[in-house]
Coordinates of C-alpha atoms and ligand atoms in Angstrom, one line a residue:
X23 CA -9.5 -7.6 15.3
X24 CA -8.8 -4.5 13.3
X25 CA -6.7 -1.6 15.2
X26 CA -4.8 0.1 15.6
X27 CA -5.2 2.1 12.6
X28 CA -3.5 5.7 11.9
X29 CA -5.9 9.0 12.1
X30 CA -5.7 10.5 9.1
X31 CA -4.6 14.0 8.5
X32 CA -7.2 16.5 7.3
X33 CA -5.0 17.2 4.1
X34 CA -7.4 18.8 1.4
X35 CA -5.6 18.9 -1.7
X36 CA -5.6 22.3 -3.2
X37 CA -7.8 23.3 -6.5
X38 CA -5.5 25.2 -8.0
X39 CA -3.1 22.2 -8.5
X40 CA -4.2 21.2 -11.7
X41 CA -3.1 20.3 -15.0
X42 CA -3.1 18.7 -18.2
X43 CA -2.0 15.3 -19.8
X44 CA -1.5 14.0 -23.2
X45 CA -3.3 10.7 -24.0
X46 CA -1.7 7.6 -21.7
X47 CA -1.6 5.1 -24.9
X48 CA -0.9 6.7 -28.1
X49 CA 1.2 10.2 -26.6
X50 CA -1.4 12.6 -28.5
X51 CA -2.3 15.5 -27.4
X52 CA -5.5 15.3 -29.6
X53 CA -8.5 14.4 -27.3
X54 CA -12.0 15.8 -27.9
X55 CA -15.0 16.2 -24.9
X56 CA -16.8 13.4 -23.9
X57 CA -18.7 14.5 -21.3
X58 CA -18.3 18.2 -20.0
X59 CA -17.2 18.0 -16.0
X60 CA -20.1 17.7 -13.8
X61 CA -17.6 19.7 -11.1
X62 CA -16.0 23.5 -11.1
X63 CA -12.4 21.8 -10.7
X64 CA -11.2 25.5 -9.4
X65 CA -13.8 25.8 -7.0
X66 CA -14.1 22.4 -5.6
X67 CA -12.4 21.9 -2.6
X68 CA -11.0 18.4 -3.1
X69 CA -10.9 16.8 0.5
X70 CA -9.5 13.0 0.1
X71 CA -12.2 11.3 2.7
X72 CA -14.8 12.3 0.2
X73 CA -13.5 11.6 -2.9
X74 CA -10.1 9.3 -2.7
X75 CA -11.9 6.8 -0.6
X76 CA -12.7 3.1 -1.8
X77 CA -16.3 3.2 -1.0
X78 CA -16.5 6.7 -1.9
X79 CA -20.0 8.1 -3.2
X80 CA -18.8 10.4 -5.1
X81 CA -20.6 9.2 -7.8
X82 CA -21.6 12.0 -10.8
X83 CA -18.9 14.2 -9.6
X84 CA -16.1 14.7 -12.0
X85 CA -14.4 17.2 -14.4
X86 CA -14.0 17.0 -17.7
X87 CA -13.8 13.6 -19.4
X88 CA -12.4 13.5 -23.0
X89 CA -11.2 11.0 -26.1
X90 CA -8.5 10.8 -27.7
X91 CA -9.3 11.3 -30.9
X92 CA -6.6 8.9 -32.4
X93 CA -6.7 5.7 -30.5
X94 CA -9.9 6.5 -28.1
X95 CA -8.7 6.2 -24.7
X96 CA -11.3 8.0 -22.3
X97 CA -9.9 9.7 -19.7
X98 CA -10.5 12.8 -17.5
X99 CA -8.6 16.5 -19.0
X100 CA -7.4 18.5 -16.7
X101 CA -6.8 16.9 -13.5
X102 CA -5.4 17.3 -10.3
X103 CA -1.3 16.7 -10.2
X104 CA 0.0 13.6 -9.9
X105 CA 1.9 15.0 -6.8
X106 CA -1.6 16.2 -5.4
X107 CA -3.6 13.1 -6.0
X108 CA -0.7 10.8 -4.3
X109 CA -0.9 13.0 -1.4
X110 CA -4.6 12.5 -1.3
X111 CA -4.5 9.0 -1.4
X112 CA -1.5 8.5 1.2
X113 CA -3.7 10.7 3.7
X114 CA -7.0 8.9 2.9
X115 CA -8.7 6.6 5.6
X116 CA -11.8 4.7 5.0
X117 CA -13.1 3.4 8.1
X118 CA -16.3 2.3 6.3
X119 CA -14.4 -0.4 4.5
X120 CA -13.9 -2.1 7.0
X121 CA -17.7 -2.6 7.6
X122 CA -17.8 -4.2 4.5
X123 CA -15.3 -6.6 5.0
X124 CA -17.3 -9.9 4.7
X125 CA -18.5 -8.7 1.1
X126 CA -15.4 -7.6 0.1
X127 CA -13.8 -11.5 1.1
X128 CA -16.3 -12.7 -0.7
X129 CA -15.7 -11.0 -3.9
X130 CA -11.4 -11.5 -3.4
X131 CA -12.1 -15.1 -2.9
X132 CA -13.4 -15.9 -6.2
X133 CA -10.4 -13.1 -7.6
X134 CA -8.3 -15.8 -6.0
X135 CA -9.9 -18.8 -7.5
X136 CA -9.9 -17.3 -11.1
X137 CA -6.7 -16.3 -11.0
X138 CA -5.2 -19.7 -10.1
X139 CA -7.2 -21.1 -12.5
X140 CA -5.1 -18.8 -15.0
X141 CA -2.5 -19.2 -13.4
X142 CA -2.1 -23.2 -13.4
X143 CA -3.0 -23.2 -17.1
X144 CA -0.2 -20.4 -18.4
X145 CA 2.2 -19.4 -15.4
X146 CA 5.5 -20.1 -14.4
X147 CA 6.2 -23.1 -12.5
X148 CA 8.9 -21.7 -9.1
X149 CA 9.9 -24.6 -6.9
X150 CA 8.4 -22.9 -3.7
X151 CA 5.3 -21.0 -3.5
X152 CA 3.9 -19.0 -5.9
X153 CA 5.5 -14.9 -4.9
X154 CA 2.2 -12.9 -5.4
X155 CA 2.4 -8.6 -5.1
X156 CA -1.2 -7.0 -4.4
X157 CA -0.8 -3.3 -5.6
X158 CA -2.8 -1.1 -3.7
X159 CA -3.8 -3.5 -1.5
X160 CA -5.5 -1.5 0.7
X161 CA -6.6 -2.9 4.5
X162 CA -5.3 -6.4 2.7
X163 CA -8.0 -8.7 2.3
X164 CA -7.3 -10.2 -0.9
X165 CA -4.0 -10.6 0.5
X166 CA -4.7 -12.3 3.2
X167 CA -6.9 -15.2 1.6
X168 CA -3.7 -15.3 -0.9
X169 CA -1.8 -15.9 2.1
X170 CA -3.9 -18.4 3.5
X171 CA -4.1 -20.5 0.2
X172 CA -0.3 -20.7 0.5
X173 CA 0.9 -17.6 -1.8
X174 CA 4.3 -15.8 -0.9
X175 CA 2.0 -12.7 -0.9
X176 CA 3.0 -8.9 -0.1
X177 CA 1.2 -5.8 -1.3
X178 CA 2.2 -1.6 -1.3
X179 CA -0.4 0.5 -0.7
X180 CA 0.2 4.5 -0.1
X181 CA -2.5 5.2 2.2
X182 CA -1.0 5.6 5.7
X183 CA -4.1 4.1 7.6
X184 CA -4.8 1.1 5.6
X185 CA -1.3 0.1 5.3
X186 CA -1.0 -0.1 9.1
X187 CA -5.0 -1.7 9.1
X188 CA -3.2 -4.5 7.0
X189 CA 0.1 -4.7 8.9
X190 CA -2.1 -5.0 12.3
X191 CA -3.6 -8.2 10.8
X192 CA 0.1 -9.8 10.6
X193 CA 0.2 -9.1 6.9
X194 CA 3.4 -7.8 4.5
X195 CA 2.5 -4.6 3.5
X196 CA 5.0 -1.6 2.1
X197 CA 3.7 2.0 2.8
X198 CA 4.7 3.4 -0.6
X199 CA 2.7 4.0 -4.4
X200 CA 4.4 0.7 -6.2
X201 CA 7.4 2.7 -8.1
X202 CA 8.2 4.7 -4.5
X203 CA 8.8 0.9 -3.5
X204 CA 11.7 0.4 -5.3
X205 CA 11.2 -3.7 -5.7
X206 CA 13.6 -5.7 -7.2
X207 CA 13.2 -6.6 -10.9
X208 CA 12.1 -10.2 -12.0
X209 CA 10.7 -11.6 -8.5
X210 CA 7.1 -12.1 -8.6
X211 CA 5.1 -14.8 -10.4
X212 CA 1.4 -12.8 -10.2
X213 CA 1.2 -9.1 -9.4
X214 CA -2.8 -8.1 -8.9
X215 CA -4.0 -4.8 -9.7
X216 CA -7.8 -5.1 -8.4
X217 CA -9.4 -1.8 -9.1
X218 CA -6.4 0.1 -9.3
X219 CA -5.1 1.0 -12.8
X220 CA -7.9 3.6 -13.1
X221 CA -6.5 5.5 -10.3
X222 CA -2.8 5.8 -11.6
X223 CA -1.5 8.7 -12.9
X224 CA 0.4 7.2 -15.3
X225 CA -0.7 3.9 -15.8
X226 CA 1.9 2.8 -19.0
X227 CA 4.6 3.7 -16.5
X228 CA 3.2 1.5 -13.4
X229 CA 2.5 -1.3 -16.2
X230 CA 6.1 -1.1 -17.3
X231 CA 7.2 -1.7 -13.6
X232 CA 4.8 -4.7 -13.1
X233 CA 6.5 -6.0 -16.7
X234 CA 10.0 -5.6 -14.3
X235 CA 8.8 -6.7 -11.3
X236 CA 7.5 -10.1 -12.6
X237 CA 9.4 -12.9 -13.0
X238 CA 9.4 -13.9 -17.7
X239 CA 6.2 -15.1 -17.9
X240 CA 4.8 -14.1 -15.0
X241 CA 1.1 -13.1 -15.1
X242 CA -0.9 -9.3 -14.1
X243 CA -4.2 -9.3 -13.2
X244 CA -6.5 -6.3 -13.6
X245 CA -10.1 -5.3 -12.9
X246 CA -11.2 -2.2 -14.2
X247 CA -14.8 -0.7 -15.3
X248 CA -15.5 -0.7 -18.9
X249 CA -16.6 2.0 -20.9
X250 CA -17.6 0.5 -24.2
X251 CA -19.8 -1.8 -21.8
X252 CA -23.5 -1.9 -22.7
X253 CA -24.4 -0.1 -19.5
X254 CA -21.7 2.8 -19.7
X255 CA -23.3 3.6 -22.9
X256 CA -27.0 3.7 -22.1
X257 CA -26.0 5.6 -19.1
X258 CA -23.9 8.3 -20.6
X259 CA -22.7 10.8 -18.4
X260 CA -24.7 9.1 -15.7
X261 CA -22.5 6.1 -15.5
X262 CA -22.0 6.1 -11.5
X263 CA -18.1 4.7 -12.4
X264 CA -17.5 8.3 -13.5
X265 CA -15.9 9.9 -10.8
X266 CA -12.9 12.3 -9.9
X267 CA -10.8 9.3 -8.4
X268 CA -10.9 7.7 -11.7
X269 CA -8.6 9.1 -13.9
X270 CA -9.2 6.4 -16.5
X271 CA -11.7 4.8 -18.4
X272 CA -10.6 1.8 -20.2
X273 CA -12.4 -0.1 -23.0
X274 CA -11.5 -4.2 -23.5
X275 CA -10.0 -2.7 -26.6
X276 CA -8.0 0.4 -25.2
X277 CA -6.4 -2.0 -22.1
X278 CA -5.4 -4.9 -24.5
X279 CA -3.8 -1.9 -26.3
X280 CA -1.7 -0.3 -23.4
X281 CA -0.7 -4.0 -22.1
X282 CA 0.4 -4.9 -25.3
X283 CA 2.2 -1.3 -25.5
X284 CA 3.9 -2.4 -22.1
X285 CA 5.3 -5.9 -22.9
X286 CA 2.2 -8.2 -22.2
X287 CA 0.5 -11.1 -23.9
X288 CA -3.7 -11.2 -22.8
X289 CA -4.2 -14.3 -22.0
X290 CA -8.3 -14.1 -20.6
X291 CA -11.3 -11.1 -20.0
X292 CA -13.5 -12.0 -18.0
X293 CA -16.5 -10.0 -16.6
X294 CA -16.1 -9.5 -12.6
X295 CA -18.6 -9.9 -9.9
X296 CA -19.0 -8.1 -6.6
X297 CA -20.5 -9.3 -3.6
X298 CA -21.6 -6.3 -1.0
X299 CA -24.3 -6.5 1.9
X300 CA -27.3 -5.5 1.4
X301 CA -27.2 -2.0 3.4
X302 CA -24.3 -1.2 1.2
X303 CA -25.8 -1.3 -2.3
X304 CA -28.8 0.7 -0.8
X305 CA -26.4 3.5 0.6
X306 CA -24.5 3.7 -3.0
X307 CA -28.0 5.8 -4.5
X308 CA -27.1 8.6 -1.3
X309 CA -25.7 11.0 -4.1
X310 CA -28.8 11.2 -6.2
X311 CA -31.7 10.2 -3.2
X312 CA -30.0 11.0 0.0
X313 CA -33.6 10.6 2.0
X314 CA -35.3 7.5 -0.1
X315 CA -31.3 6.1 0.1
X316 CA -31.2 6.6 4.3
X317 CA -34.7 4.8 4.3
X318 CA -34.0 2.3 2.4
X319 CA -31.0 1.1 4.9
X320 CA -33.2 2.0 8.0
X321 CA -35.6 -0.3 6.9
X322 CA -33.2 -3.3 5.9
X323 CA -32.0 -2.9 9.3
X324 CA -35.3 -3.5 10.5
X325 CA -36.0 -6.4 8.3
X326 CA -32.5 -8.0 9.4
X327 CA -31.9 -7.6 6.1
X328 CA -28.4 -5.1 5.8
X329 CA -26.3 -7.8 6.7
X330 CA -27.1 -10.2 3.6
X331 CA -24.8 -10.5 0.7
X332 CA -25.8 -10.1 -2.9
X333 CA -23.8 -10.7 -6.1
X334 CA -23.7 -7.6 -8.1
X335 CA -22.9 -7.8 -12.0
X336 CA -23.6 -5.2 -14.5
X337 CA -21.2 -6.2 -17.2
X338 CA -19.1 -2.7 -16.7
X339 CA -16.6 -4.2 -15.0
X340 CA -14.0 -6.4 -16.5
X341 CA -10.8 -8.9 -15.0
X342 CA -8.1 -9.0 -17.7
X343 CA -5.3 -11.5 -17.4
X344 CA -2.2 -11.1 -19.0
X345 CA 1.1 -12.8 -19.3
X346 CA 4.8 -10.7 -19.4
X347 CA 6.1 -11.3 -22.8
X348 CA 9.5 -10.7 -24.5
X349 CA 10.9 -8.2 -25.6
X350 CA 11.5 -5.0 -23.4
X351 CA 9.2 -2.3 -23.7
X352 CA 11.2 0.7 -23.7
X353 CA 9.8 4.2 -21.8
X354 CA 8.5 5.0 -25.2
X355 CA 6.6 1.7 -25.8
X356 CA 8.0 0.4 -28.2
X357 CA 9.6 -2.8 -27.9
X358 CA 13.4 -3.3 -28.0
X359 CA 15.4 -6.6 -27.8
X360 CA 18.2 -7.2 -25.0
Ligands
ZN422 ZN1 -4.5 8.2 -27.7

């Protein structure tokens, strides 16, 4: 059973709190448009439940998306602050989650087998169980299959109501974005990042905390969407990914870049499969066909056929493994030796 879970607060970030950023991997400040914004950015009221949640629909509503024009990381320019988005996502509660629960175990169970396949091949070997850190683990699902296949396993996760949603089901979850949590260094074997490195802010300076939170060796996992993929370019600006709560749009290339930048050694890619009901996938086309998208669930419902799970793959989404390697990456990047 799932409760008791926090209201949350009607916070709507403001839309003058924006700003801009130089380019995550390389430092330029050198980026050219992509894809003009689809969204006024200073007339959009930015309310979290719309656009910070995980099964937000928010597709096709972004600002604008640019390229930086020496190392070609996409990402969106201007944005809202980094103070305003955390406070979006802390307040955010996405009761609709947990009505797709079963699809959601489904696709976190074969994270979990992948991963351990990985991780038996190149990771460290600790007496005890493996210690496992899910960052932004949301309600805590993957964490709780880790936990049942005998992981140490504890995750962070800055939203106020799913933190509690995963503490209610018995699991070890920290309230807090994963630098507020102020781990200690070098004591997890795995940390997972499952469709979360798009959302950071910064995501070289959350990567250099997972290189200091792992144990040497120690492995990160990642999914992300991929931009270069076959669909992101025949789609355009159309690509449903692009949306205002990704800040981020890696390539294979530009992510092997930045991990490499941050002290880590790829060790597999692999393309990702998610598993949703049925009801679900028809709801995601409510942004462009809000009627045919409403019929289209009524009548699975009738057909007893919203609660059945289907495999989704497009190729745009990838899993990247990769293993902490010496030496240090200083704030800058650049390695130094200790
Ligand atoms: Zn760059």
């Amino acid at each position: 059973m799932i409760a008791p879970c926090c209201p949350a607060s009607a916070v709507v970030a403001a839309p003058g709190h924006l700003e801009q950023v130089p380019c995550n991997l390389c430092g330029a400040w050198d980026a050219a448009l992509l894809y003009p914004g689809t969204i006024d950015l200073l007339d959009e009221q930015i309310d979290p439940q719309q656009v910070f949640a995980c099964t937000s629909s928010h597709y096709g509503r972004y600002g604008p998306v640019v390229r930086c024009r020496r190392c070609g990381l996409v990402y969106l320019n201007p944005r809202l602050t980094a103070a305003a988005i955390e406070a979006a996502y802390e307040a955010v509660a996405d009761t609709r989650y947990l009505a797709e629960r079963e699809g959601r175990v489904h696709t976190f169970a074969r994270a979990l087998s992948e991963l351990e396949s990985v991780w038996e091949r190149h990771g460290p070997r600790p007496a005890g169980p493996g210690r496992l850190l899910d960052v932004g683990c949301h309600i805590g699902v993957f964490l709780e299959l880790a936990v049942q296949r005998g992981w140490d396993a504890e995750g962070v996760e800055p939203s106020r109501w799913a933190a509690s949603c995963g503490r209610a089901r018995g699991l070890r979850v920290r309230c807090s974005t994963l630098q507020g949590a102020a781990l200690p260094s070098a004591s997890y074997d795995v940390v997972t990042l499952w469709d979360v490195i798009e959302h950071f802010a910064d995501p070289a300076a959350e990567l250099r905390e997972v290189w200091r939170l792992l144990r040497p060796g120690g492995l990160v996992g990642i999914t992300t969407m991929n931009i270069d993929s076959l669909v992101a370019r025949v789609l355009g600006p159309r690509w449903p990914w692009l949306m205002q709560m990704h800040l981020y749009y890696f390539s294979e290339r530009t992510l092997r870049a930045l991990l490499a930048r941050c002290g880590f050694e790829v060790l597999a890619v692999r393309p990702h499969r998610r598993i949703v009901r049925v009801s679900y996938l028809l709801s995601r086309a409510e942004r462009w066909l809000p009627q045919a998208s409403r019929l289209a669930v009524a009548a699975a419902e009738r057909l007893r056929l919203a609660d059945y799970l289907v495999p989704i793959d497009l190729g745009d989404i990838i899993t990247v493994y990769a293993r902490r390697s010496e030496p240090h990456p200083s704030p800058n990047g650049v390695a130094v030796r200790r």
